[in-house]
Short mmCIF file of C-alpha atoms and ligand atoms in Angstrom, two decimals:
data_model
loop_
_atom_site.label_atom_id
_atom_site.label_comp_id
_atom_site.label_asym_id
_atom_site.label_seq_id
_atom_site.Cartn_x
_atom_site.Cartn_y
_atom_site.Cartn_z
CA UNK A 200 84.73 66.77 51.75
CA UNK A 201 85.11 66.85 48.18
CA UNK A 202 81.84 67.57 45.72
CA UNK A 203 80.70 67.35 42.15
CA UNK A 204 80.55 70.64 41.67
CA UNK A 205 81.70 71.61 38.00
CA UNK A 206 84.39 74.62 37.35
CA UNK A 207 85.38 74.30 32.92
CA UNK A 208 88.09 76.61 33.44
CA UNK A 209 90.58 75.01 36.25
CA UNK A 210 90.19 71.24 36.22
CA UNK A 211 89.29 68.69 38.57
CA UNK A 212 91.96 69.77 40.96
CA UNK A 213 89.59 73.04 41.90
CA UNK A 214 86.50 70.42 42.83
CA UNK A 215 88.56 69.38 45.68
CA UNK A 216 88.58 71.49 48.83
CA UNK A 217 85.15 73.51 50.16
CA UNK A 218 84.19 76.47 48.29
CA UNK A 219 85.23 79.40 50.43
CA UNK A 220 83.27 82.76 49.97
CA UNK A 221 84.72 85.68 51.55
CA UNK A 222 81.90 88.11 52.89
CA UNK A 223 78.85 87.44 54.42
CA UNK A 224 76.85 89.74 52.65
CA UNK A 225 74.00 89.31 50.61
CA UNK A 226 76.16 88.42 47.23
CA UNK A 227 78.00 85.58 49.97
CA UNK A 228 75.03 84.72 51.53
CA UNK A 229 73.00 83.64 48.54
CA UNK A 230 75.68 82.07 46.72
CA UNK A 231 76.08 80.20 49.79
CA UNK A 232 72.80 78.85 50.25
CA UNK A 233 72.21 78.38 46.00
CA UNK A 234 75.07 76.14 46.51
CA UNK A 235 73.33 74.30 49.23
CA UNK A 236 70.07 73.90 47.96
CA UNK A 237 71.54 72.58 45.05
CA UNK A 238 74.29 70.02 45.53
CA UNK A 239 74.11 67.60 48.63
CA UNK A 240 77.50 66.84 48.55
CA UNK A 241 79.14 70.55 48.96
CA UNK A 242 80.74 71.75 51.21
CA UNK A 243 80.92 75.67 51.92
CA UNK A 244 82.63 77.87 54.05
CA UNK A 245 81.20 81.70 54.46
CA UNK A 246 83.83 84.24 56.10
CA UNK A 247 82.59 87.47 57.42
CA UNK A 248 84.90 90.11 59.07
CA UNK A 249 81.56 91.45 60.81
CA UNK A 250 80.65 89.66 64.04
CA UNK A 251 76.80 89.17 62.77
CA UNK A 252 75.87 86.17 60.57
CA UNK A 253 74.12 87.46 57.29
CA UNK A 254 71.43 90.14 57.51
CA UNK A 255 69.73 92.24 55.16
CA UNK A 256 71.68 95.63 55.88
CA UNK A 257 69.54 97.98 53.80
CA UNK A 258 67.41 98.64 56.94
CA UNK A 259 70.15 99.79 58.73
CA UNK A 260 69.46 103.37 57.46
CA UNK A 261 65.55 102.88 57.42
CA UNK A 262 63.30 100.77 60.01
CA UNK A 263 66.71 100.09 62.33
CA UNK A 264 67.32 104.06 62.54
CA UNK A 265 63.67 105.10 62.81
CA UNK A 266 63.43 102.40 65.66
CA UNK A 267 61.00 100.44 64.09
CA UNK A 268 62.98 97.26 64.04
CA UNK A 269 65.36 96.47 67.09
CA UNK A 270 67.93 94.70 64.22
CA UNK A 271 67.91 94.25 60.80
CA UNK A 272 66.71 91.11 59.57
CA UNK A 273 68.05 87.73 59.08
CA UNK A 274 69.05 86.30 55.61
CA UNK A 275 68.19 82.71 55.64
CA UNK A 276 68.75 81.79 59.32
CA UNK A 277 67.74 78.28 58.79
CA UNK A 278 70.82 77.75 56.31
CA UNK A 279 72.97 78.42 59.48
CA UNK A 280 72.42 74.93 60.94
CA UNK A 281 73.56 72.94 57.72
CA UNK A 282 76.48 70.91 58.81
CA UNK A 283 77.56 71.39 55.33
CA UNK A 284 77.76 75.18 55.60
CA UNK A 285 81.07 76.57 57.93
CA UNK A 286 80.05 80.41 59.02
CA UNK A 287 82.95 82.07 60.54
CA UNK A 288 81.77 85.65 62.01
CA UNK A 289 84.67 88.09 63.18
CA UNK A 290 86.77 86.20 60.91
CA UNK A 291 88.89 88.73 58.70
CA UNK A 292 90.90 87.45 55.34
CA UNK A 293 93.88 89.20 55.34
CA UNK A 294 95.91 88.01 52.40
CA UNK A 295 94.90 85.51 49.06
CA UNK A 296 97.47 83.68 47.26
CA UNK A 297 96.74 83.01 44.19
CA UNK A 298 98.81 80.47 43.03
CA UNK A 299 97.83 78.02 46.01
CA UNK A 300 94.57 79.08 46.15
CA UNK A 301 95.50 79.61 50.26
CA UNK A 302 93.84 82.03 52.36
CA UNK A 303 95.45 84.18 55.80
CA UNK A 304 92.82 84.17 57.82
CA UNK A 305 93.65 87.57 60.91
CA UNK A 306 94.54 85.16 63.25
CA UNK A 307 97.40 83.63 61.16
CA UNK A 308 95.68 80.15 60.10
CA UNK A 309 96.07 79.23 56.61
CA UNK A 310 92.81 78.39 55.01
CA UNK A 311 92.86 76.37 51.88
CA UNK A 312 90.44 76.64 48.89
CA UNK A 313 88.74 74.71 46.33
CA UNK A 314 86.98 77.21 44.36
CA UNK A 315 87.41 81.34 46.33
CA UNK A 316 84.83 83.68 45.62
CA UNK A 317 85.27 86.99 46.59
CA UNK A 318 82.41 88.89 47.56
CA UNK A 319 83.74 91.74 49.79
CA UNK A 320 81.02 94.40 49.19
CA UNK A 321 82.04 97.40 49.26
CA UNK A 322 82.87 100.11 52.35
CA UNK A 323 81.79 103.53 53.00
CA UNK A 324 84.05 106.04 51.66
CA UNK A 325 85.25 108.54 54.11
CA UNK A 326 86.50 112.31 53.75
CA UNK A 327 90.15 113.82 54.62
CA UNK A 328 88.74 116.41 56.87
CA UNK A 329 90.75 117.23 59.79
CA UNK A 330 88.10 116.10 63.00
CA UNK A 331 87.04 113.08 61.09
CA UNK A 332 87.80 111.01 63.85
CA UNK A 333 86.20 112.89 66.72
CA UNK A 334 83.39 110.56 68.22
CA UNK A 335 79.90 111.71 66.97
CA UNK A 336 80.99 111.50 63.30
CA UNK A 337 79.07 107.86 62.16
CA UNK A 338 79.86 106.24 59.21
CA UNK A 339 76.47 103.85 57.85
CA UNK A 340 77.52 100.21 56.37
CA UNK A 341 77.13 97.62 59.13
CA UNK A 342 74.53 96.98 62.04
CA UNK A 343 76.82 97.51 65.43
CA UNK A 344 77.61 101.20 63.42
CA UNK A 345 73.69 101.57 62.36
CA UNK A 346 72.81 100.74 66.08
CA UNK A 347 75.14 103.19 67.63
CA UNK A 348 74.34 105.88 65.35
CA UNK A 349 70.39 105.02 66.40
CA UNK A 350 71.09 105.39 70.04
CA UNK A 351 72.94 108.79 69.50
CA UNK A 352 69.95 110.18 67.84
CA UNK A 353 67.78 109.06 70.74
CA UNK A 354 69.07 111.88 72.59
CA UNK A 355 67.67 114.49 69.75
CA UNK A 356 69.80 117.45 69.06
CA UNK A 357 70.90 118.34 65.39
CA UNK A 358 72.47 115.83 62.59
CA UNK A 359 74.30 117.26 60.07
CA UNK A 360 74.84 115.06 56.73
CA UNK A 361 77.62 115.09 54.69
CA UNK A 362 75.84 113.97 51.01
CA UNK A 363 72.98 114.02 49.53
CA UNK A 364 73.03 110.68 47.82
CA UNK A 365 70.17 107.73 48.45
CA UNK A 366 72.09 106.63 51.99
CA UNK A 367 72.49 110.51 53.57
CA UNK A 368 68.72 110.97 52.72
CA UNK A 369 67.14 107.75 53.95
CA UNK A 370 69.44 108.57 57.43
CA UNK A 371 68.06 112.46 56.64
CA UNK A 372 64.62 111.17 56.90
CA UNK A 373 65.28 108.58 59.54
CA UNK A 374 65.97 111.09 61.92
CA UNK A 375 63.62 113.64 61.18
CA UNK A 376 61.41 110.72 61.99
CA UNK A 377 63.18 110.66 65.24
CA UNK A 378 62.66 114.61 66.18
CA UNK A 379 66.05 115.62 65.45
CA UNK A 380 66.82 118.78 63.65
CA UNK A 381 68.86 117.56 60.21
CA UNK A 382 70.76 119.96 57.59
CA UNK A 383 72.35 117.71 54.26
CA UNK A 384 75.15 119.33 53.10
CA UNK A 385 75.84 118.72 49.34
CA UNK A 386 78.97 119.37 47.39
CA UNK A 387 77.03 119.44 44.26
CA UNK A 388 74.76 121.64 42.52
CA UNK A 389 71.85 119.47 43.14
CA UNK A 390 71.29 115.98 45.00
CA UNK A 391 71.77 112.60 44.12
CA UNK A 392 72.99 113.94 40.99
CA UNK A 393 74.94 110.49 39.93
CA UNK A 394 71.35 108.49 40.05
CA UNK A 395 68.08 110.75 39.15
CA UNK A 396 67.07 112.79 36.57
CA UNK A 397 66.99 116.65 38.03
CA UNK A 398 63.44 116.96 37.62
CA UNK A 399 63.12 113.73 39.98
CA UNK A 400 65.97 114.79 42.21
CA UNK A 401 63.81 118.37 42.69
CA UNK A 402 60.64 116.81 43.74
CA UNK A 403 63.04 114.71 46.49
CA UNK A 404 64.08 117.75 47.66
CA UNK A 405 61.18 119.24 47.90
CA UNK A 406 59.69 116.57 50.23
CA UNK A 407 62.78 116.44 52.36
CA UNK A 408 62.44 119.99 52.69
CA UNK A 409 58.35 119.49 53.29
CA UNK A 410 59.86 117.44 55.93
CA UNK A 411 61.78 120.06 57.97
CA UNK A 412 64.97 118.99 56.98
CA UNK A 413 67.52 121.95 55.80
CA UNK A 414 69.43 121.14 52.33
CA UNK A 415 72.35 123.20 51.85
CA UNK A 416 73.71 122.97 47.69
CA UNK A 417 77.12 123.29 46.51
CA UNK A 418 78.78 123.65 49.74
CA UNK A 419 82.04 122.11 50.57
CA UNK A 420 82.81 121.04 54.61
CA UNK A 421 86.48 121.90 55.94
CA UNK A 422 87.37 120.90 58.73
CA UNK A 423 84.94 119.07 61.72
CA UNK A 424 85.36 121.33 64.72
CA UNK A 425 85.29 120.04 68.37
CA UNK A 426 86.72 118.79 71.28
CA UNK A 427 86.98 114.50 71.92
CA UNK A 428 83.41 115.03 70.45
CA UNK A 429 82.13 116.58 67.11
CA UNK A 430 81.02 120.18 67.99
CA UNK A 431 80.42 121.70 64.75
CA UNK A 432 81.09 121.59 60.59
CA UNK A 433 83.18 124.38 59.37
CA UNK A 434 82.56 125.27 55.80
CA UNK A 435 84.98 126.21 52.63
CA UNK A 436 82.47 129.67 52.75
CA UNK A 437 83.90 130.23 56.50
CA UNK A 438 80.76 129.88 58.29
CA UNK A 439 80.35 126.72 60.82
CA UNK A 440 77.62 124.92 62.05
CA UNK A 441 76.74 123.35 65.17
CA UNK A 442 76.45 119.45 64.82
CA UNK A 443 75.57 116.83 67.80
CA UNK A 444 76.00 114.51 65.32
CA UNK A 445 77.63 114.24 61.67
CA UNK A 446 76.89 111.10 59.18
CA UNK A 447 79.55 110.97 56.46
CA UNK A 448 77.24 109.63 53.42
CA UNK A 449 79.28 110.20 50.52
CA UNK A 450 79.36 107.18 49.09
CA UNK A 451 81.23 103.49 49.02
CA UNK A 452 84.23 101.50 47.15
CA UNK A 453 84.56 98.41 46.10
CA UNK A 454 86.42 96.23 48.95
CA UNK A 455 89.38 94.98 46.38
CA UNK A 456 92.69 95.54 48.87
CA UNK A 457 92.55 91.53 48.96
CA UNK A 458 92.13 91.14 44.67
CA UNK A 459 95.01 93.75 44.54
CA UNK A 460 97.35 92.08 46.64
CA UNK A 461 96.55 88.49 44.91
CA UNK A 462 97.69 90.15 41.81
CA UNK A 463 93.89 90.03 40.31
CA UNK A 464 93.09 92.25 37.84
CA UNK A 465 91.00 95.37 39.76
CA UNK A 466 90.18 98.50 37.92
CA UNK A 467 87.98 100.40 40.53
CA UNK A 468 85.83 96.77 41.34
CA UNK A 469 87.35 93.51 40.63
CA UNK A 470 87.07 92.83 37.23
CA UNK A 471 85.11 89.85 36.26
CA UNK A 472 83.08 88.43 33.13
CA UNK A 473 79.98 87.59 32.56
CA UNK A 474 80.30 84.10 34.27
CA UNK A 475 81.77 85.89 37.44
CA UNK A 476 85.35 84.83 36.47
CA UNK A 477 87.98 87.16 37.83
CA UNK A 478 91.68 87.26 35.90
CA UNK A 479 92.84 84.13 37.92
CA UNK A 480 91.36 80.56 37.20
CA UNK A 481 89.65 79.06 40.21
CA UNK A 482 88.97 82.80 41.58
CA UNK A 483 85.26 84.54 41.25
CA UNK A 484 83.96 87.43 42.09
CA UNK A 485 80.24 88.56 43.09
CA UNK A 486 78.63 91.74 44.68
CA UNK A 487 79.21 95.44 45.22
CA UNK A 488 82.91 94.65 44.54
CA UNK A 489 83.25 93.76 40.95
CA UNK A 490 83.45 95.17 37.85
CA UNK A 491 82.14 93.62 34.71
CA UNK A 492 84.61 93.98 32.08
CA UNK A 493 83.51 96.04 29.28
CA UNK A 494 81.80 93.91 25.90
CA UNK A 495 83.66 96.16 23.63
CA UNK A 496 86.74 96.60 25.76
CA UNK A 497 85.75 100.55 25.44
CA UNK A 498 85.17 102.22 28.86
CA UNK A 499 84.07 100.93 31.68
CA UNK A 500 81.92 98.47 32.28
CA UNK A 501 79.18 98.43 34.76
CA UNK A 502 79.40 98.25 38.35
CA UNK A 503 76.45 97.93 41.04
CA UNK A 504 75.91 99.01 44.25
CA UNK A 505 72.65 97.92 45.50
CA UNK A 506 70.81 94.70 47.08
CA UNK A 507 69.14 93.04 44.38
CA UNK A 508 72.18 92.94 41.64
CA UNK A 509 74.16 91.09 44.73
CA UNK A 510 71.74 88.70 45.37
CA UNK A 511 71.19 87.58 41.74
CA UNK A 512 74.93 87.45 41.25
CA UNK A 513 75.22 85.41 43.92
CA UNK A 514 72.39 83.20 43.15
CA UNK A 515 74.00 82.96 39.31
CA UNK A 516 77.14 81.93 40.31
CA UNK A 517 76.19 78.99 42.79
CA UNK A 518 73.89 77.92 39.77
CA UNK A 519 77.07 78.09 37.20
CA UNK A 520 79.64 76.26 39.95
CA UNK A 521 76.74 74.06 39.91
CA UNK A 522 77.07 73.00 36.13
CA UNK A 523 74.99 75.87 34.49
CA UNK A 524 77.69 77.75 32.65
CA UNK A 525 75.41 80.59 31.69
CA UNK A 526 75.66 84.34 30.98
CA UNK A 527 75.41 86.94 33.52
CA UNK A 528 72.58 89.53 32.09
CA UNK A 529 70.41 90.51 34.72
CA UNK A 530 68.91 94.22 34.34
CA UNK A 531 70.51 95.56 37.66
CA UNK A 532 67.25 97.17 39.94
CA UNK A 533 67.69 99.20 42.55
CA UNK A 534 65.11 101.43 45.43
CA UNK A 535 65.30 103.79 48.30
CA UNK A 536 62.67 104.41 50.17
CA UNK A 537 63.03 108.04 51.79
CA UNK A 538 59.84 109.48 54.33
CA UNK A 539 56.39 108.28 51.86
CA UNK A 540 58.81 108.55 48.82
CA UNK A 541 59.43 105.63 46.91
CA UNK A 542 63.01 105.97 44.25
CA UNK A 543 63.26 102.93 42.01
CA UNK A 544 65.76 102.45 39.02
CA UNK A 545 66.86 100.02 36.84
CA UNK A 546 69.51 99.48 33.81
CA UNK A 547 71.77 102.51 33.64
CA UNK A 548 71.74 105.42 35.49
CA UNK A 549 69.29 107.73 33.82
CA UNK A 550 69.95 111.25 34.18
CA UNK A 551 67.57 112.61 30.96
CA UNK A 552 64.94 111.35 29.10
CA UNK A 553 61.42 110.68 28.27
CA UNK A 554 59.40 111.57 31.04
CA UNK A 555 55.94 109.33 31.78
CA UNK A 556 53.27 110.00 34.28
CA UNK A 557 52.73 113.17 37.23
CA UNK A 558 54.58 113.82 40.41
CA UNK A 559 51.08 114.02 41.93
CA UNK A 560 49.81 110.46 40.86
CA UNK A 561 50.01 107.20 43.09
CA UNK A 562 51.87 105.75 40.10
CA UNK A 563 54.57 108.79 40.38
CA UNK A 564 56.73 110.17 37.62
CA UNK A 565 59.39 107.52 35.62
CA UNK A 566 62.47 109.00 33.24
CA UNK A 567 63.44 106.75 30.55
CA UNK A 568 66.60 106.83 28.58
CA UNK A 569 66.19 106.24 25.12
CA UNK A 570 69.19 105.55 22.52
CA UNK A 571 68.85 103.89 19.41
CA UNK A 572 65.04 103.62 19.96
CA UNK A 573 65.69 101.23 23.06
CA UNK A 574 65.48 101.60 26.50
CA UNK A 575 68.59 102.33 28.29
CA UNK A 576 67.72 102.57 31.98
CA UNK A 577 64.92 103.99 34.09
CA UNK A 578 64.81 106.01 37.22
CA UNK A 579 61.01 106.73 39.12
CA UNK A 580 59.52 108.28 41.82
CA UNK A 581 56.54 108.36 43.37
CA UNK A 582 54.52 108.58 47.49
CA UNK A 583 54.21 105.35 48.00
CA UNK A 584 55.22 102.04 45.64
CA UNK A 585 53.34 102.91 42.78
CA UNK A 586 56.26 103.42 40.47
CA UNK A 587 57.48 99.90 40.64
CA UNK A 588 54.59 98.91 38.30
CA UNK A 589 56.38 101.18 35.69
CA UNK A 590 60.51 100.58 36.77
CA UNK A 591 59.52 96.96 37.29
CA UNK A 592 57.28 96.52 33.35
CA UNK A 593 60.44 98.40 31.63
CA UNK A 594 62.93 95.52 32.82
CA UNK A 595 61.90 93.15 30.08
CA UNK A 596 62.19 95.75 27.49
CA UNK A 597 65.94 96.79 28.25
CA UNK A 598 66.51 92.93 28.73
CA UNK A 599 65.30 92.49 25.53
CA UNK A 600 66.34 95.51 24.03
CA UNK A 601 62.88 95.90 22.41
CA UNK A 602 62.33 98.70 20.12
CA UNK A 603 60.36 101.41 21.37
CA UNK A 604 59.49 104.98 20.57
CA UNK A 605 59.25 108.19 22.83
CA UNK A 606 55.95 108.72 22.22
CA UNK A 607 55.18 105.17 23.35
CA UNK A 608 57.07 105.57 26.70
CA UNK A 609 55.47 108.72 27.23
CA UNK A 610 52.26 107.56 27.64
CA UNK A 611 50.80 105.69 30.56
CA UNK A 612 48.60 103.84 29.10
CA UNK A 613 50.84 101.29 26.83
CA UNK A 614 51.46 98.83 28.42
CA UNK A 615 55.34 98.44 28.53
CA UNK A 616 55.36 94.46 29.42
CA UNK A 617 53.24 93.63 26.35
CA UNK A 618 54.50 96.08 24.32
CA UNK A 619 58.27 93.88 25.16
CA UNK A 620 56.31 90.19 24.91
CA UNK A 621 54.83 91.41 21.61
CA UNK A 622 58.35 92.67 20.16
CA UNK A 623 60.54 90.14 21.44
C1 FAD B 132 72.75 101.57 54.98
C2 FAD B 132 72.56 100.95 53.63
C3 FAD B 132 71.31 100.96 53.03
C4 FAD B 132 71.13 100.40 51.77
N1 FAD B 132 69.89 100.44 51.21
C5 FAD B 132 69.71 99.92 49.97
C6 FAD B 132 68.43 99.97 49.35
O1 FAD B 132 67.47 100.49 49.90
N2 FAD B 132 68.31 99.43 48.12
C7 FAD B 132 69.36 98.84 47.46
O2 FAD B 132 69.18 98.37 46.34
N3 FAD B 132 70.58 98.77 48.03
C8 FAD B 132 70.79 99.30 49.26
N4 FAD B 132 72.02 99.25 49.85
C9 FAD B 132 73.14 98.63 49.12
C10 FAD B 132 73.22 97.13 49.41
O3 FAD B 132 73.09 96.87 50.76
C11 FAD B 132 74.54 96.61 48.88
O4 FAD B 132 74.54 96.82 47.48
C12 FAD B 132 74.74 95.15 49.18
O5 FAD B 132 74.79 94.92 50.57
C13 FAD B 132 76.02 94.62 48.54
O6 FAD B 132 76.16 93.29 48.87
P1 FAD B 132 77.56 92.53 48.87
O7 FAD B 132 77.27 91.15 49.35
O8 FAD B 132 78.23 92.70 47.57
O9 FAD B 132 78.48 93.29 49.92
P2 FAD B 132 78.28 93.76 51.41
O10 FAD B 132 76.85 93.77 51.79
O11 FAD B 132 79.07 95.00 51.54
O12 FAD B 132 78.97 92.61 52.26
C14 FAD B 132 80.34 92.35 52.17
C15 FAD B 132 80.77 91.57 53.39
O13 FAD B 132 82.11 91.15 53.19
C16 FAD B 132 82.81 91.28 54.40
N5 FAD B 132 84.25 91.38 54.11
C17 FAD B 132 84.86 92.30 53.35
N6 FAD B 132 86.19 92.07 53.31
C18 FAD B 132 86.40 90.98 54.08
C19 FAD B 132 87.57 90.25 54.45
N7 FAD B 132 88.78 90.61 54.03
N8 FAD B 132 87.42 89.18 55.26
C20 FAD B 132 86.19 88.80 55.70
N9 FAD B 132 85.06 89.46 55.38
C21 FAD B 132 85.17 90.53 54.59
C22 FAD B 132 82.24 92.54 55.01
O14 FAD B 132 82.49 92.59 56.39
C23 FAD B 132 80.76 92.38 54.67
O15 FAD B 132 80.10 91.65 55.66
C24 FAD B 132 72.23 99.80 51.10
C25 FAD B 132 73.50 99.80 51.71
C26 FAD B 132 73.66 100.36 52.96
C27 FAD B 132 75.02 100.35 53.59
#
């Protein structure tokens, strides 16, 4: 079927053909449906390697490993009976070219293309311990792995957690929820030391802790002891502990084997610009697995990993091969929610700043980072969802880059959304 959707950069020849989206995530999914709700005559196809149709996989280490939820949810389950829309599950892309715009599909079959957009996520990265492939060591990224990893835990018995990032602690207090005994093993000095501010990361800890779970700093696993099945986690300090279960949490890379091979430009993500455009014409990228190329062409530019950023790339995209042609600039936003503990971020990571607000309060305890007198990024805690009010009301003013001083951050009562209406 051919369409009227627009593409500047490679001609009419692109229009002709579906537009085929490799991954069925939530970057995939919601370019797919944009494109759907916006052009009747479109024609899409959406290939997933997983065997599920699109569903929101952030549960998979909350309400699916508690128990709460029997499967993670849906996203947009009515799309799946558009006759316009082609949804291939279990169907792996194995090779891209380029020049023909022609995909290898696993089973052999060529696939042509109108317009490809990669959005391949990202996968969980794994360790080179020897024992990593004993059975009882689970790796969190997709449901049939999330619901195998729930049923071993039904059985109790003691999880050990390799990382203390955002994923091994929402799995660390998933299965505390579940009665197991849990240790998190960290390499680092301190946890989730790539996305909070240490006084933020401490209080985390704390409650983790408050929680019965063990947190072990700055030690380094060796070797995963065992039979067929994971027995134990031996550690660079020579002592071992006995695991029923390990969950490698350390920690995912941008999917990019296919971009590589194609011969598209990939520096650690797929490197697009700010219209989603990867190095070859006709080719886009959206998700976990791209890398925006750096403004000033000085260090690298930013990557995301988290639900939100995907779905607003995805949604941006359909609305540019839909004729927009606009910018990319969305403040990336990002949350965890770990036993009553709320994390929420947003702009770049924020390791030190301006602190606003108590620990203690319903409203929680935001960072800011501050250069130049403007906002930077922002990084909160707080029991329950109070500190989205604060995350949520500095998005504006990093959009904006409003000028702001610390003093003004600081203090909970200015108002940070009228403050960035007022200076904009
Ligand atoms: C357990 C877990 C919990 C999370 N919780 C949160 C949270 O609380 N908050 C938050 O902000 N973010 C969270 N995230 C991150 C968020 O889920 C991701 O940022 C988001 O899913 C990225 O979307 P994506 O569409 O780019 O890629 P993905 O969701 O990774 O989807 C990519 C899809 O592409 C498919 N694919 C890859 N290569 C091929 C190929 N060659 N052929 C066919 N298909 C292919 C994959 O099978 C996959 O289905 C969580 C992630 C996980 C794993």
């Amino acid at each position: 079927m051919g369409s009227n959707l627009m593409d500047a950069t490679t001609g009419p020849d692109a229009a002709d053909g579906p537009v085929v989206i490799i991954g069925g995530g939530p970057a995939g999914a919601t370019l797919a449906r944009t494109l759907l709700a916006g052009e009747d005559d479109v024609s899409v196809v959406l290939l997933t390697a997983e065997p599920d149709a699109p569903y929101d996989r952030t549960h998979l280490s909350k309400s699916v490993l508690t128990g709460e939820r029997e499967a993670p949810p849906s996203l947009y389950p009515d799309d799946l009976d558009d006759p316009r829309l082609d949804l291939r599950t279990g169907t792996e892309v194995v090779a891209v070219d380029a020049a023909s715009r022609t995909l290898t599909l696993a089973d052999g079959d060529p696939l042509a293309c109108g317009r490809l957009v990669l959005a391949t996520g990202a996968s969980p990265r794994s360790l080179p311990l020897p024992g990593i492939e004993r059975s009882g060591v689970h790796l969190v990224r997709e449901r049939v792995a999330a619901l195998e990893l729930r049923d071993a835990l039904a059985g109790g018995g003691h999880l050990v957690v390799l990382g203390g990032g955002l994923i091994g602690l929402e799995v660390a207090a998933a299965a505390r929820q579940r009665g197991c005994e849990v240790t998190v093993l960290e390499v680092a000095a301190r946890l989730l030391g790539r996305v909070l501010p240490a006084i933020l990361a401490d209080h985390v800890q704390a409650v983790h802790r408050d929680h019965g779970t063990t947190i072990e700093l700055g030690v380094r696993p060796t070797e995963l002891t065992g039979e067929a099945r994971v027995a134990g986690v031996r550690l660079a300090d020579g002592r071992e502990l006995a695991a029923d279960h390990v969950v490698v949490a350390v920690g995912a890379a941008p999917r990019t084997q296919l971009a590589v091979d194609a011969g598209i430009e990939v520096e650690d993500g797929i490197l697009v610009d700010d219209r989603f455009r990867t190095s070859v014409p006709g080719i886009y990228a959206i998700g976990d697995a791209v890398r925006f190329r750096a403004c000033d062409g000085d260090g690298p530019g930013l990557r995301t990993e988290a639900w939100t950023p995907a779905l607003a790339m995805g949604q941006h995209l359909g609305r540019n091969l839909l004729g927009a042609d606009e910018a990319y600039a969305e403040v990336p936003w990002m949350w965890s929610d770990q036993h009553d503990l709320t994390i929420q971020a947003a702009g770049s990571p924020v390791l030190d700043g301006v602190q606003r607000g108590e620990l203690s309060a319903s409203t929680g305890m935001a960072v800011f980072g501050l250069a130049d007198g403007r906002v930077t990024g922002v990084a909160g805690v707080s029991e329950g969802r109070g500190i989205g009010r604060t995350v949520r009301g500095a998005m504006p003013m990093i959009a904006q880059a409003t000028p702001v001083t610390a003093d003004e951050l600081a203090d909970p009562d200015v108002d940070l959304r009228r403050l960035a209406r007022e200076r904009s």
